[in-house]
PDB file of C-alpha atoms in Angstrom:
ATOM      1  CA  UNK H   1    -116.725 222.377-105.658  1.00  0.00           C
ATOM      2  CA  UNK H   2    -114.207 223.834-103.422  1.00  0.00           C
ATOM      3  CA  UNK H   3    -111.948 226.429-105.268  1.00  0.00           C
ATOM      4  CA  UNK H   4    -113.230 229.768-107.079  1.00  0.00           C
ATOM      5  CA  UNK H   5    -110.929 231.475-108.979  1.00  0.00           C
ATOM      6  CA  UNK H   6    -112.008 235.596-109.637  1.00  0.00           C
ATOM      7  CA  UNK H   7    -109.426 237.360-111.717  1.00  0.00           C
ATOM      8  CA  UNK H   8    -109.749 240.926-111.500  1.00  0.00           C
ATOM      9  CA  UNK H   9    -108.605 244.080-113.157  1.00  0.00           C
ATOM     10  CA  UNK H  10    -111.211 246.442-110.492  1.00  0.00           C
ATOM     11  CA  UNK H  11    -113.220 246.993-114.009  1.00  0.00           C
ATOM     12  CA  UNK H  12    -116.821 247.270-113.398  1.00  0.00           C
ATOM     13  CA  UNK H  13    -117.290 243.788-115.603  1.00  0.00           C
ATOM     14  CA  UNK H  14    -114.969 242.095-112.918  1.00  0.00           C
ATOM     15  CA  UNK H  15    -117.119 243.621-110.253  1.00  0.00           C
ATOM     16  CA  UNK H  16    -120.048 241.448-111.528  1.00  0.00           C
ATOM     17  CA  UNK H  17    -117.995 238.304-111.995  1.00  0.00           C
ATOM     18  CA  UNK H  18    -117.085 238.661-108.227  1.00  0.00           C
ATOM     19  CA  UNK H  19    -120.466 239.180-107.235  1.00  0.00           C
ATOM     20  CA  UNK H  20    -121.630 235.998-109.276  1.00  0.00           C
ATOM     21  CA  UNK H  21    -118.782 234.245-107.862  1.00  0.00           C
ATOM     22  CA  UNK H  22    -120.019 234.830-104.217  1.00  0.00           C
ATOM     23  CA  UNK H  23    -123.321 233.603-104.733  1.00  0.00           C
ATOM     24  CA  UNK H  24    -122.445 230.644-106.363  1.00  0.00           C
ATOM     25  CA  UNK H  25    -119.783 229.921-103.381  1.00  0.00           C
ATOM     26  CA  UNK H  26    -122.353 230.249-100.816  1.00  0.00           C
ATOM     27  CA  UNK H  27    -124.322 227.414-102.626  1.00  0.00           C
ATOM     28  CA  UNK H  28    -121.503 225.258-103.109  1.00  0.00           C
ATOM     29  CA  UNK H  29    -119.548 226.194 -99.666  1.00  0.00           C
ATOM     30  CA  UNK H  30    -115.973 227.203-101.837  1.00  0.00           C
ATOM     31  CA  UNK H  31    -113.154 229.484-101.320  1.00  0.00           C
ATOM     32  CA  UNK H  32    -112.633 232.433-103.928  1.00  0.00           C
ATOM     33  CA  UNK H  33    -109.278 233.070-104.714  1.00  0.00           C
ATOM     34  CA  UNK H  34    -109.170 236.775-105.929  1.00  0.00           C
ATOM     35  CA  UNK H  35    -106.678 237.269-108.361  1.00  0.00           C
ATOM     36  CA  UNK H  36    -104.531 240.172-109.646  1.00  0.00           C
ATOM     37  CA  UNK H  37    -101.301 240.055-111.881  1.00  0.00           C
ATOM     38  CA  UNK H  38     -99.642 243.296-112.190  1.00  0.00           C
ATOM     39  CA  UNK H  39     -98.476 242.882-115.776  1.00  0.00           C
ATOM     40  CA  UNK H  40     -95.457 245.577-115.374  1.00  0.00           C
ATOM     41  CA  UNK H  41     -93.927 247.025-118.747  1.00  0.00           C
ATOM     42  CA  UNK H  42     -90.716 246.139-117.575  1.00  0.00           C
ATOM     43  CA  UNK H  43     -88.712 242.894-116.567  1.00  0.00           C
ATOM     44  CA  UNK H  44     -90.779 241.620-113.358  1.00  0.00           C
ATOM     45  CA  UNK H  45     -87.474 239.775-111.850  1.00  0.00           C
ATOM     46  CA  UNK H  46     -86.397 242.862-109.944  1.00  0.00           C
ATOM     47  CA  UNK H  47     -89.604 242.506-107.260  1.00  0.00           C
ATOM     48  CA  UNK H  48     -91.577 240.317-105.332  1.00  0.00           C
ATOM     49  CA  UNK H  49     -95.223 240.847-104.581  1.00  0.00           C
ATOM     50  CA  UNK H  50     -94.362 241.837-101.068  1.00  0.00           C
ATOM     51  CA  UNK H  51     -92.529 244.619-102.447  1.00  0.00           C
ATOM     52  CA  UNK H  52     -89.513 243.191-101.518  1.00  0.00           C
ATOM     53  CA  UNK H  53     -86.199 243.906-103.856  1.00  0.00           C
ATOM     54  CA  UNK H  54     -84.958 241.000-105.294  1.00  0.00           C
ATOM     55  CA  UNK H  55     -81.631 242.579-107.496  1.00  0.00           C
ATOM     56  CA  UNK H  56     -80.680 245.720-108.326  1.00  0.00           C
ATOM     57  CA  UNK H  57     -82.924 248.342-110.603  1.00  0.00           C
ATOM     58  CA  UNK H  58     -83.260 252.045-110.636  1.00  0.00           C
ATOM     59  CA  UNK H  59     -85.056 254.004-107.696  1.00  0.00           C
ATOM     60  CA  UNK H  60     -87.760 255.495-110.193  1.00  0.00           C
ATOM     61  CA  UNK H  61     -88.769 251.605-110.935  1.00  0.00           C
ATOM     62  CA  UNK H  62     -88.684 250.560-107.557  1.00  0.00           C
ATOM     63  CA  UNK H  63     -90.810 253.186-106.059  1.00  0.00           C
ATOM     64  CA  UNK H  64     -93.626 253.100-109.072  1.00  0.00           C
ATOM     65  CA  UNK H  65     -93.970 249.422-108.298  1.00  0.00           C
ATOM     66  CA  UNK H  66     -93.723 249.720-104.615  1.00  0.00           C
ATOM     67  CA  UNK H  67     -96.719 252.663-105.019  1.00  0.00           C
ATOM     68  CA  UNK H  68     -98.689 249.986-107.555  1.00  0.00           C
ATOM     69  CA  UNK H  69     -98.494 247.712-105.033  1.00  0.00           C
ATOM     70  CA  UNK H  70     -99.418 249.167-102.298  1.00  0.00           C
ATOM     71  CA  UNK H  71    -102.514 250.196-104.401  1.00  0.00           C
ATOM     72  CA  UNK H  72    -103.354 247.220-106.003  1.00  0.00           C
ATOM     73  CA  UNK H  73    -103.351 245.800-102.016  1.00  0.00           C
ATOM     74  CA  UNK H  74    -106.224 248.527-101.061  1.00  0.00           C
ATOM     75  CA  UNK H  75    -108.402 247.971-103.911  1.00  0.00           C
ATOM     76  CA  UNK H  76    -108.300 243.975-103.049  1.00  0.00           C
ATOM     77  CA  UNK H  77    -108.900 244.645 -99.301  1.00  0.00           C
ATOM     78  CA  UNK H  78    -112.071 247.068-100.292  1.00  0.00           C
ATOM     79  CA  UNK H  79    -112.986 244.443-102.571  1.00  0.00           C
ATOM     80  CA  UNK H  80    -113.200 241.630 -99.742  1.00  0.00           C
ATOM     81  CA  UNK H  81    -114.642 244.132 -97.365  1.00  0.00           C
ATOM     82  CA  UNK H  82    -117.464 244.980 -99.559  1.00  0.00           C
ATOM     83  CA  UNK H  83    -118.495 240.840 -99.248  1.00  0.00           C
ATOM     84  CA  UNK H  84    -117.964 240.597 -95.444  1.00  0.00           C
ATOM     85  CA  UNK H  85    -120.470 238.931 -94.258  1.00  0.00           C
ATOM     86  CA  UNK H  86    -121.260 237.008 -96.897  1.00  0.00           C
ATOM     87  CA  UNK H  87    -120.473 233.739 -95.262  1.00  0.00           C
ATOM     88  CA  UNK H  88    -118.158 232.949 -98.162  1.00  0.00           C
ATOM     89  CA  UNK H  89    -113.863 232.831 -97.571  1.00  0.00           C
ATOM     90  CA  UNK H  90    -112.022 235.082 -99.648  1.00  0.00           C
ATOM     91  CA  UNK H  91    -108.121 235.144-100.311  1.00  0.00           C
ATOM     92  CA  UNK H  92    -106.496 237.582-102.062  1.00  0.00           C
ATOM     93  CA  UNK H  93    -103.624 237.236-104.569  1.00  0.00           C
ATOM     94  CA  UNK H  94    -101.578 239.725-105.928  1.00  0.00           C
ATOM     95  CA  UNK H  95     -98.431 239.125-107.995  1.00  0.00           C
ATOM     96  CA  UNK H  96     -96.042 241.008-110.807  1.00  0.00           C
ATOM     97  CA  UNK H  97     -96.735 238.983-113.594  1.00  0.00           C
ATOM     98  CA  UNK H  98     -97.957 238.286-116.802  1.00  0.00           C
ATOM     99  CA  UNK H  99    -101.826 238.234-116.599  1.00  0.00           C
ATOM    100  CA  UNK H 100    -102.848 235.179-118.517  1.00  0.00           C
ATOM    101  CA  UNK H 101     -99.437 233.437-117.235  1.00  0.00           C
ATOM    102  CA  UNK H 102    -100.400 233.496-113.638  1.00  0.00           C
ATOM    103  CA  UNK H 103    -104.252 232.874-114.316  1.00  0.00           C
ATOM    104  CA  UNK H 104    -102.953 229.359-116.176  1.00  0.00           C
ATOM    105  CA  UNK H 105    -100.256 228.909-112.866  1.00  0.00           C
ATOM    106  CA  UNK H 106    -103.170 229.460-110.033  1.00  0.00           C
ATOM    107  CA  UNK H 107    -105.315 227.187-112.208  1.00  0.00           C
ATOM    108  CA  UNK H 108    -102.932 224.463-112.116  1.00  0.00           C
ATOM    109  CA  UNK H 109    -101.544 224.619-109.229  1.00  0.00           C
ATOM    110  CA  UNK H 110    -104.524 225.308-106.709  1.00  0.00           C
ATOM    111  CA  UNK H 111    -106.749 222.575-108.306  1.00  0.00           C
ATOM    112  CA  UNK H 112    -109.233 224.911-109.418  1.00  0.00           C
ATOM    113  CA  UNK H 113    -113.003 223.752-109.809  1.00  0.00           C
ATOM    114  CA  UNK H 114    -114.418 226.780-111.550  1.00  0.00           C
ATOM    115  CA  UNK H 115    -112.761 230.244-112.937  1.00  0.00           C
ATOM    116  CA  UNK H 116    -115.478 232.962-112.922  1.00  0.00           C
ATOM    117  CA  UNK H 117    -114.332 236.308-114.878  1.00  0.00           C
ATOM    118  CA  UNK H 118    -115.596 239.221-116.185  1.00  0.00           C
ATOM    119  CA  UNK H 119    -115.774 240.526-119.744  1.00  0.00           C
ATOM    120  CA  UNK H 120    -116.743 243.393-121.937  1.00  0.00           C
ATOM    121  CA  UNK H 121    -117.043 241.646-125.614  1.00  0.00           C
ATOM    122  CA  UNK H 122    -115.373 241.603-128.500  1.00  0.00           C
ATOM    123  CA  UNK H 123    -116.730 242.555-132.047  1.00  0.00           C
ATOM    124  CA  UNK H 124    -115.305 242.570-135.633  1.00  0.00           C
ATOM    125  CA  UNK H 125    -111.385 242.984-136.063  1.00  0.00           C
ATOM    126  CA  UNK H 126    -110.428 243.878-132.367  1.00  0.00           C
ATOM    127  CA  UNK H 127    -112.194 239.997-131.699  1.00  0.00           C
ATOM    128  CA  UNK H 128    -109.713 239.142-134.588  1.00  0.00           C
ATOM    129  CA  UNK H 129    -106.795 240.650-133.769  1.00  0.00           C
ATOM    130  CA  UNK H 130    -106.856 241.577-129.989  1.00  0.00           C
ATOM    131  CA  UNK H 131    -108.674 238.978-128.219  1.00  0.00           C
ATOM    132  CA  UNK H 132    -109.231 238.870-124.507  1.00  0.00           C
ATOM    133  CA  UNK H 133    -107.435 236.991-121.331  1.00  0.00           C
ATOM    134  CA  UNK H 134    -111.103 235.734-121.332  1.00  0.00           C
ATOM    135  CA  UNK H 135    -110.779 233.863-124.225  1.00  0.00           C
ATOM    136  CA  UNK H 136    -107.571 232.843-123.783  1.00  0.00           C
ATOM    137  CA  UNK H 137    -108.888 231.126-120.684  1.00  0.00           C
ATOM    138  CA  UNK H 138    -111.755 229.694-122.398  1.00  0.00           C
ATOM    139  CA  UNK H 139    -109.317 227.884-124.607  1.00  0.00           C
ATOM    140  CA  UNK H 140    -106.937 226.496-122.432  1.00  0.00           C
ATOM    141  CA  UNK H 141    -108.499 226.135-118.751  1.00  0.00           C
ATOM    142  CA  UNK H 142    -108.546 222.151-118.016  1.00  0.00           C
ATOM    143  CA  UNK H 143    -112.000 223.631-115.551  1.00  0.00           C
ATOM    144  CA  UNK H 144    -114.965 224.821-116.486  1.00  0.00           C
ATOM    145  CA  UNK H 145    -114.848 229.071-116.931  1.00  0.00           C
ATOM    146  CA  UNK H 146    -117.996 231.051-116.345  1.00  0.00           C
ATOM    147  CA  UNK H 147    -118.329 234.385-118.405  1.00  0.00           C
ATOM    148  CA  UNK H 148    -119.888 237.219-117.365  1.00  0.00           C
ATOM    149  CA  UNK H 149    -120.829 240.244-118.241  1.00  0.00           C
ATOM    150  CA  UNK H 150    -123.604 242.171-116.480  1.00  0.00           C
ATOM    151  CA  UNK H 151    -124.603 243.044-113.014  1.00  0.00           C
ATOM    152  CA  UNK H 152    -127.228 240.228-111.635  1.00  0.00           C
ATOM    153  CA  UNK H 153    -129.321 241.807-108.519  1.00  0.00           C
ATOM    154  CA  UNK H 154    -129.713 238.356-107.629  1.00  0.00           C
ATOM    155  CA  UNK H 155    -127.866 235.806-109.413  1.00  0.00           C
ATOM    156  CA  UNK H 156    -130.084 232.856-110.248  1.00  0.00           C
ATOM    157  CA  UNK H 157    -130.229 230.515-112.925  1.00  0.00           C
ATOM    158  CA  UNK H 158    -133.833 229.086-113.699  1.00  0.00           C
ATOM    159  CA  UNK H 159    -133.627 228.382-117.055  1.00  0.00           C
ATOM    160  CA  UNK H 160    -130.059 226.727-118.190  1.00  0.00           C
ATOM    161  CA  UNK H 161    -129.577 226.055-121.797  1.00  0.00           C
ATOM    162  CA  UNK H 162    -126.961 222.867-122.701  1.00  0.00           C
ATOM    163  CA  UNK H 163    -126.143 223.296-126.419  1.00  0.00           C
ATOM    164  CA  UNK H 164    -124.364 220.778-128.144  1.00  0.00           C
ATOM    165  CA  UNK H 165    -123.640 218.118-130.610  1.00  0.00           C
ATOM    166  CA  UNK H 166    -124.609 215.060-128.696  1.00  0.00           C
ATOM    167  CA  UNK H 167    -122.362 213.089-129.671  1.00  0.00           C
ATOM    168  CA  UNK H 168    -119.511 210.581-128.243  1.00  0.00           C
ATOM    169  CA  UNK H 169    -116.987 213.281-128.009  1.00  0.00           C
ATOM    170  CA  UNK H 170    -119.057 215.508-125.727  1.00  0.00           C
ATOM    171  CA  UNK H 171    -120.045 213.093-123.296  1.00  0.00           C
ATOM    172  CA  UNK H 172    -117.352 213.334-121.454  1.00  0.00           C
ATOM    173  CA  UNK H 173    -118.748 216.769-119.989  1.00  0.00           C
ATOM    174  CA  UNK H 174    -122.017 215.351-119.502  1.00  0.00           C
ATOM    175  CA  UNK H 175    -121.697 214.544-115.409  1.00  0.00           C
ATOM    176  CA  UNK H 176    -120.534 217.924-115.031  1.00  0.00           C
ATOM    177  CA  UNK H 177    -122.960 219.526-117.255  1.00  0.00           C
ATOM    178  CA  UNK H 178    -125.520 217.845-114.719  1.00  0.00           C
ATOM    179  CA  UNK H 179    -123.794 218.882-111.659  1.00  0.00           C
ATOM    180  CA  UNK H 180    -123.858 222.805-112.250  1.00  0.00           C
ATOM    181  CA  UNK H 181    -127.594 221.871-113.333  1.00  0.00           C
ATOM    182  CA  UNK H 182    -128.023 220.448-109.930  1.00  0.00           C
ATOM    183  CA  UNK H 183    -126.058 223.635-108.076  1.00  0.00           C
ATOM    184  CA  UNK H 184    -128.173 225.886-109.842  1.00  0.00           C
ATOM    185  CA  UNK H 185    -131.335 224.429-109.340  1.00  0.00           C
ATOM    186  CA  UNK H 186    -132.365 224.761-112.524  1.00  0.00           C
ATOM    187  CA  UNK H 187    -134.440 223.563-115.570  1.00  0.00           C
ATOM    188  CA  UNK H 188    -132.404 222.044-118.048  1.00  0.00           C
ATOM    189  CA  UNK H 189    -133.027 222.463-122.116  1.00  0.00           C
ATOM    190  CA  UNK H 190    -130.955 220.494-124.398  1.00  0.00           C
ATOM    191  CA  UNK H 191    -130.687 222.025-127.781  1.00  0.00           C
ATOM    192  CA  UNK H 192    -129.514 221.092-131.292  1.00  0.00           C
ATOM    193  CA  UNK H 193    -128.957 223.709-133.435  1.00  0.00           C
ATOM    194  CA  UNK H 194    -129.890 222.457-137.386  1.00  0.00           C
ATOM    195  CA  UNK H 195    -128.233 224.460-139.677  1.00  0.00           C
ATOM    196  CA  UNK H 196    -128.136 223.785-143.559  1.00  0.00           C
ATOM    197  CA  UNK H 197    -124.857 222.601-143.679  1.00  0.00           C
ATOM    198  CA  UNK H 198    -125.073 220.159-141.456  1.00  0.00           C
ATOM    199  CA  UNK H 199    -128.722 219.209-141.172  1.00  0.00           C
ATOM    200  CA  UNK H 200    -130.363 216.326-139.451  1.00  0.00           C
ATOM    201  CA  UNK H 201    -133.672 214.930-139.732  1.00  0.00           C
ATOM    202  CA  UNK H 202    -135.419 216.282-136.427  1.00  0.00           C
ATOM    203  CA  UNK H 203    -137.025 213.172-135.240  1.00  0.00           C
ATOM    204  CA  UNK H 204    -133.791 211.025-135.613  1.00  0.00           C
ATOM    205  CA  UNK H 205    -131.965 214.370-133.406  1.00  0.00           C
ATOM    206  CA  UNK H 206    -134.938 213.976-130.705  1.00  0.00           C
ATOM    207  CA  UNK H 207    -133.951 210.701-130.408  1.00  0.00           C
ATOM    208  CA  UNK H 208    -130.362 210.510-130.156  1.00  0.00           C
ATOM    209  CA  UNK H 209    -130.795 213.547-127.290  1.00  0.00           C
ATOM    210  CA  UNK H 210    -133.332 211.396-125.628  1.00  0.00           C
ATOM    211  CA  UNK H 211    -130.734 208.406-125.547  1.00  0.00           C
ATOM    212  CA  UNK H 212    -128.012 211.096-123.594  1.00  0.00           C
ATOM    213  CA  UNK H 213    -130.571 212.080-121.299  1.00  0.00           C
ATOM    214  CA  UNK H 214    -131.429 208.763-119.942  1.00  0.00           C
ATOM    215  CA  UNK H 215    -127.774 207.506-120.247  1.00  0.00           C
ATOM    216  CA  UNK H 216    -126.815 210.393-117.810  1.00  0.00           C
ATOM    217  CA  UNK H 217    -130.393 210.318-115.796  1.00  0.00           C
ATOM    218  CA  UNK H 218    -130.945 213.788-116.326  1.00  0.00           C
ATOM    219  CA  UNK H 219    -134.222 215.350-115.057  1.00  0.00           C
ATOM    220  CA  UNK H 220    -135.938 218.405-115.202  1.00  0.00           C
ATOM    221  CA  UNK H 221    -134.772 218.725-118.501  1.00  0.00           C
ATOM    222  CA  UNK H 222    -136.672 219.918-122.415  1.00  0.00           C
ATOM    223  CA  UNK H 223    -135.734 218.501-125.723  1.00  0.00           C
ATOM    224  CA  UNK H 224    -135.399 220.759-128.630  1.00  0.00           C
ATOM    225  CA  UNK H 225    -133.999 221.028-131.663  1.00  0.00           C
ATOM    226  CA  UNK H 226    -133.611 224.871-133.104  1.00  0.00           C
ATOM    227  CA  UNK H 227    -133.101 225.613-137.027  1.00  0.00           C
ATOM    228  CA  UNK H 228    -131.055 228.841-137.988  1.00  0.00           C
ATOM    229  CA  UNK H 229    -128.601 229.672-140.573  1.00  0.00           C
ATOM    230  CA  UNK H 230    -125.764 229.175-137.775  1.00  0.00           C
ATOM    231  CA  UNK H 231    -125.037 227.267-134.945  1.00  0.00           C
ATOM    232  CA  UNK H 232    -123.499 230.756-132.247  1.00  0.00           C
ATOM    233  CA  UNK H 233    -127.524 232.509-133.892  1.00  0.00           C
ATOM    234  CA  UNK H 234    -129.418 229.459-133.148  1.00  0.00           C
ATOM    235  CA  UNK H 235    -127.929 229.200-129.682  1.00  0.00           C
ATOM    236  CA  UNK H 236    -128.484 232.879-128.740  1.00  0.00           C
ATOM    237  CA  UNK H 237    -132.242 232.999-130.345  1.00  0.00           C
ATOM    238  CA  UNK H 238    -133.170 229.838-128.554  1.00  0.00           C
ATOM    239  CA  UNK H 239    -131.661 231.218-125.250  1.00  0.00           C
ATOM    240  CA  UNK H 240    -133.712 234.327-126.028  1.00  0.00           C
ATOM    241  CA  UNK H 241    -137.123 232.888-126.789  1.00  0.00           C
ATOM    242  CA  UNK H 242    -137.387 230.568-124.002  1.00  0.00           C
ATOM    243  CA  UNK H 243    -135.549 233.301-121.782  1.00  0.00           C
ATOM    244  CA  UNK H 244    -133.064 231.660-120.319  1.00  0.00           C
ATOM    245  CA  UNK H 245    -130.525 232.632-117.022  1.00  0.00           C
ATOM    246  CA  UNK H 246    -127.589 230.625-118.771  1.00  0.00           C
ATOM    247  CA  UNK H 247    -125.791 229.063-121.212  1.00  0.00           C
ATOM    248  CA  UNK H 248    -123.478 225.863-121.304  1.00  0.00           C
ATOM    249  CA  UNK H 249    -121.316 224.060-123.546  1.00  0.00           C
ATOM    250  CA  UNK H 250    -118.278 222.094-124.328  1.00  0.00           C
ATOM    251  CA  UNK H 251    -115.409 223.575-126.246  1.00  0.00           C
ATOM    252  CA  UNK H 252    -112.453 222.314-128.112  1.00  0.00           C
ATOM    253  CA  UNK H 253    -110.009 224.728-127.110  1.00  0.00           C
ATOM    254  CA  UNK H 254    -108.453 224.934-130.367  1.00  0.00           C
ATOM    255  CA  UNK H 255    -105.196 226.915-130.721  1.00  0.00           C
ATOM    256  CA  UNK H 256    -102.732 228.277-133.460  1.00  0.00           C
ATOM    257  CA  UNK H 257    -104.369 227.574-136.989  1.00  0.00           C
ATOM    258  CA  UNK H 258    -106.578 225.145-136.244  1.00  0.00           C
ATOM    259  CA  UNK H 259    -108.072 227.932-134.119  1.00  0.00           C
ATOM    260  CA  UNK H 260    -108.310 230.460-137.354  1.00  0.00           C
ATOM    261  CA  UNK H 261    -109.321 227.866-139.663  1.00  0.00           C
ATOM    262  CA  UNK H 262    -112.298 226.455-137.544  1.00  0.00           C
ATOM    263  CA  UNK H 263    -112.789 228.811-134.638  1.00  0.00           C
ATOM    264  CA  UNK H 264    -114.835 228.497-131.794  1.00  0.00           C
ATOM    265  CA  UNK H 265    -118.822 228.025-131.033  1.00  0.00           C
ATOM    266  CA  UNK H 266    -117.966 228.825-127.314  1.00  0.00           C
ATOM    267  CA  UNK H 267    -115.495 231.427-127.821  1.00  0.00           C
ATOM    268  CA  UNK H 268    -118.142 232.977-129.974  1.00  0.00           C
ATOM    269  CA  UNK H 269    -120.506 233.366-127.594  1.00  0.00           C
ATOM    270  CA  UNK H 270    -118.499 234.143-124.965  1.00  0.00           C
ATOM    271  CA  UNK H 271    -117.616 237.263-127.021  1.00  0.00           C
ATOM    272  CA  UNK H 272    -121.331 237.737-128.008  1.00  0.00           C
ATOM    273  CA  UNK H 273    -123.744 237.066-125.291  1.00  0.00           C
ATOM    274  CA  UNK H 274    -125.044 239.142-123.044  1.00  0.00           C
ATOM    275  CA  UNK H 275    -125.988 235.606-120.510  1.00  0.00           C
ATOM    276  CA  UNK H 276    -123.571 234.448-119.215  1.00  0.00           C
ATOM    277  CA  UNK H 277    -121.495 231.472-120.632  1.00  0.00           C
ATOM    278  CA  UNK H 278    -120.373 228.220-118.580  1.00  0.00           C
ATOM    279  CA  UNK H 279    -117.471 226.381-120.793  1.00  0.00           C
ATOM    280  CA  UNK H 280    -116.263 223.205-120.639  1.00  0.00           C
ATOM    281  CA  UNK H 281    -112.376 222.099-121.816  1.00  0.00           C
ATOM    282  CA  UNK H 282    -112.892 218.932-123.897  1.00  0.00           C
ATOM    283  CA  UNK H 283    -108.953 218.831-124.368  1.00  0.00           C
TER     284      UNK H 283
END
């Protein structure tokens, strides 16, 4: 892994990404990138990020984004101050633009391994109607997005739940699933969620996770297979009883209708858990 990306918006959920971020950089030896898009009400063209005036627009306009700026700049310097020391390189990014536009840009065109961000939830019809840049990035980030949400002391992960279908279509996340498992350090427990719609015999589950285990020589792993009335509830109760640090999975990244129609286990939890949530783009 050698590029971090850390959007931030200074919130205090941000905060706790960054802080994640760091530690996992100085296991992995990576550069953070920390990102912030001034989404401006107004047309962006006029200014650069230097401040610099690109065409003509009124004084008022030019000074409130020259003052935003200038800002925007000391909050990012404070922010890489407060991690000096850390061992880990940080570069700052500011920018007038569209937030989830330059997120997608920076992802693309840095070759980012990892985007680590910050969020506060979503519940009921704001989840339906609002949304978050989080989730947006969940859906459409071609690298793996870590969610998080709460202040660690010492970010570890221990105990790292992989929840999925085990099938064909997921095994193309498998290597990496077992590469954050090996930058972590930590105990691995594959789980199946059984539900009644879509319920499998237990024994004939065991064994087809048994066959992706060996096939992708994982180790230090459990096998279980966890029966609740949905698959997001049988995911967070499993996480809960055995206490895990983490959770991981593979996601679609459905969009548009196919998105409203079938939704999203990851995007789910993303919204829901209080652990944080590793996501993997199956495209």
């Amino acid at each position: 892994m050698r590029r971090i990306l850390v959007p931030t918006d200074f919130s205090e959920q941000a905060q706790h990404a960054f802080e994640v971020a760091i530690a996992i950089a100085q296991k992995t030896g990576a550069t953070i990138k920390l990102l912030h898009a001034l989404d401006l009400p107004y047309s962006t063209s006029s200014f650069s990020a230097t401040g610099d005036t690109m065409n003509t627009r009124t004084d008022m306009d030019y000074i409130f984004t020259l003052k935003l700026l200038e800002r925007t700049k000391a909050q990012m310097h404070a922010l890489i101050q407060s991690v000096h020391g850390s061992g880990v390189e940080v570069v700052e990014d500011v920018d007038t633009d569209h937030v989830f536009s330059k997120i997608k840009r920076v992802i693309e065109e840095d070759n980012i391994d990892l985007v680590v961000m910050g969020s506060k939830g979503a519940s009921g019809m704001n989840e339906f109607l609002v949304g978050s840049n989080t989730e947006k990035v969940v859906r459409i980030a071609p690298c793996p997005v870590l969610t998080v949400k709460k202040h660690h002391d010492s970010f570890q992960v221990r105990d790292l739940v992989l929840a999925s279908d085990f099938k064909k279509e997921a095994s193309s996340a498998f290597e990496r699933f077992k590469y954050f498992q090996q930058v972590f350090g930590a105990k691995l427990h594959l789980v199946y969620i059984n539900t009644p719609g879509n319920f499998e015999s237990t024994e004939n589950l065991k064994t087809q996770m048994q066959q992706v285990a060996d096939k992708y020589k994982l180790q230090n792993y459990t096998i279980s297979v966890f029966n609740d009335a949905n698959e997001e509830d049988g995911i967070l109760r499993f996480a809960n009883e055995i206490k895990a640090d983490m959770i991981m999975m593979a996601t679609h990244g459905r969009t548009g209708f196919a998105h409203l129609l079938r939704g999203s286990i990851a995007e789910d939890l993303v919204n829901h858990a209080d652990l944080p949530v590793l996501t993997f783009h199956l495209g």
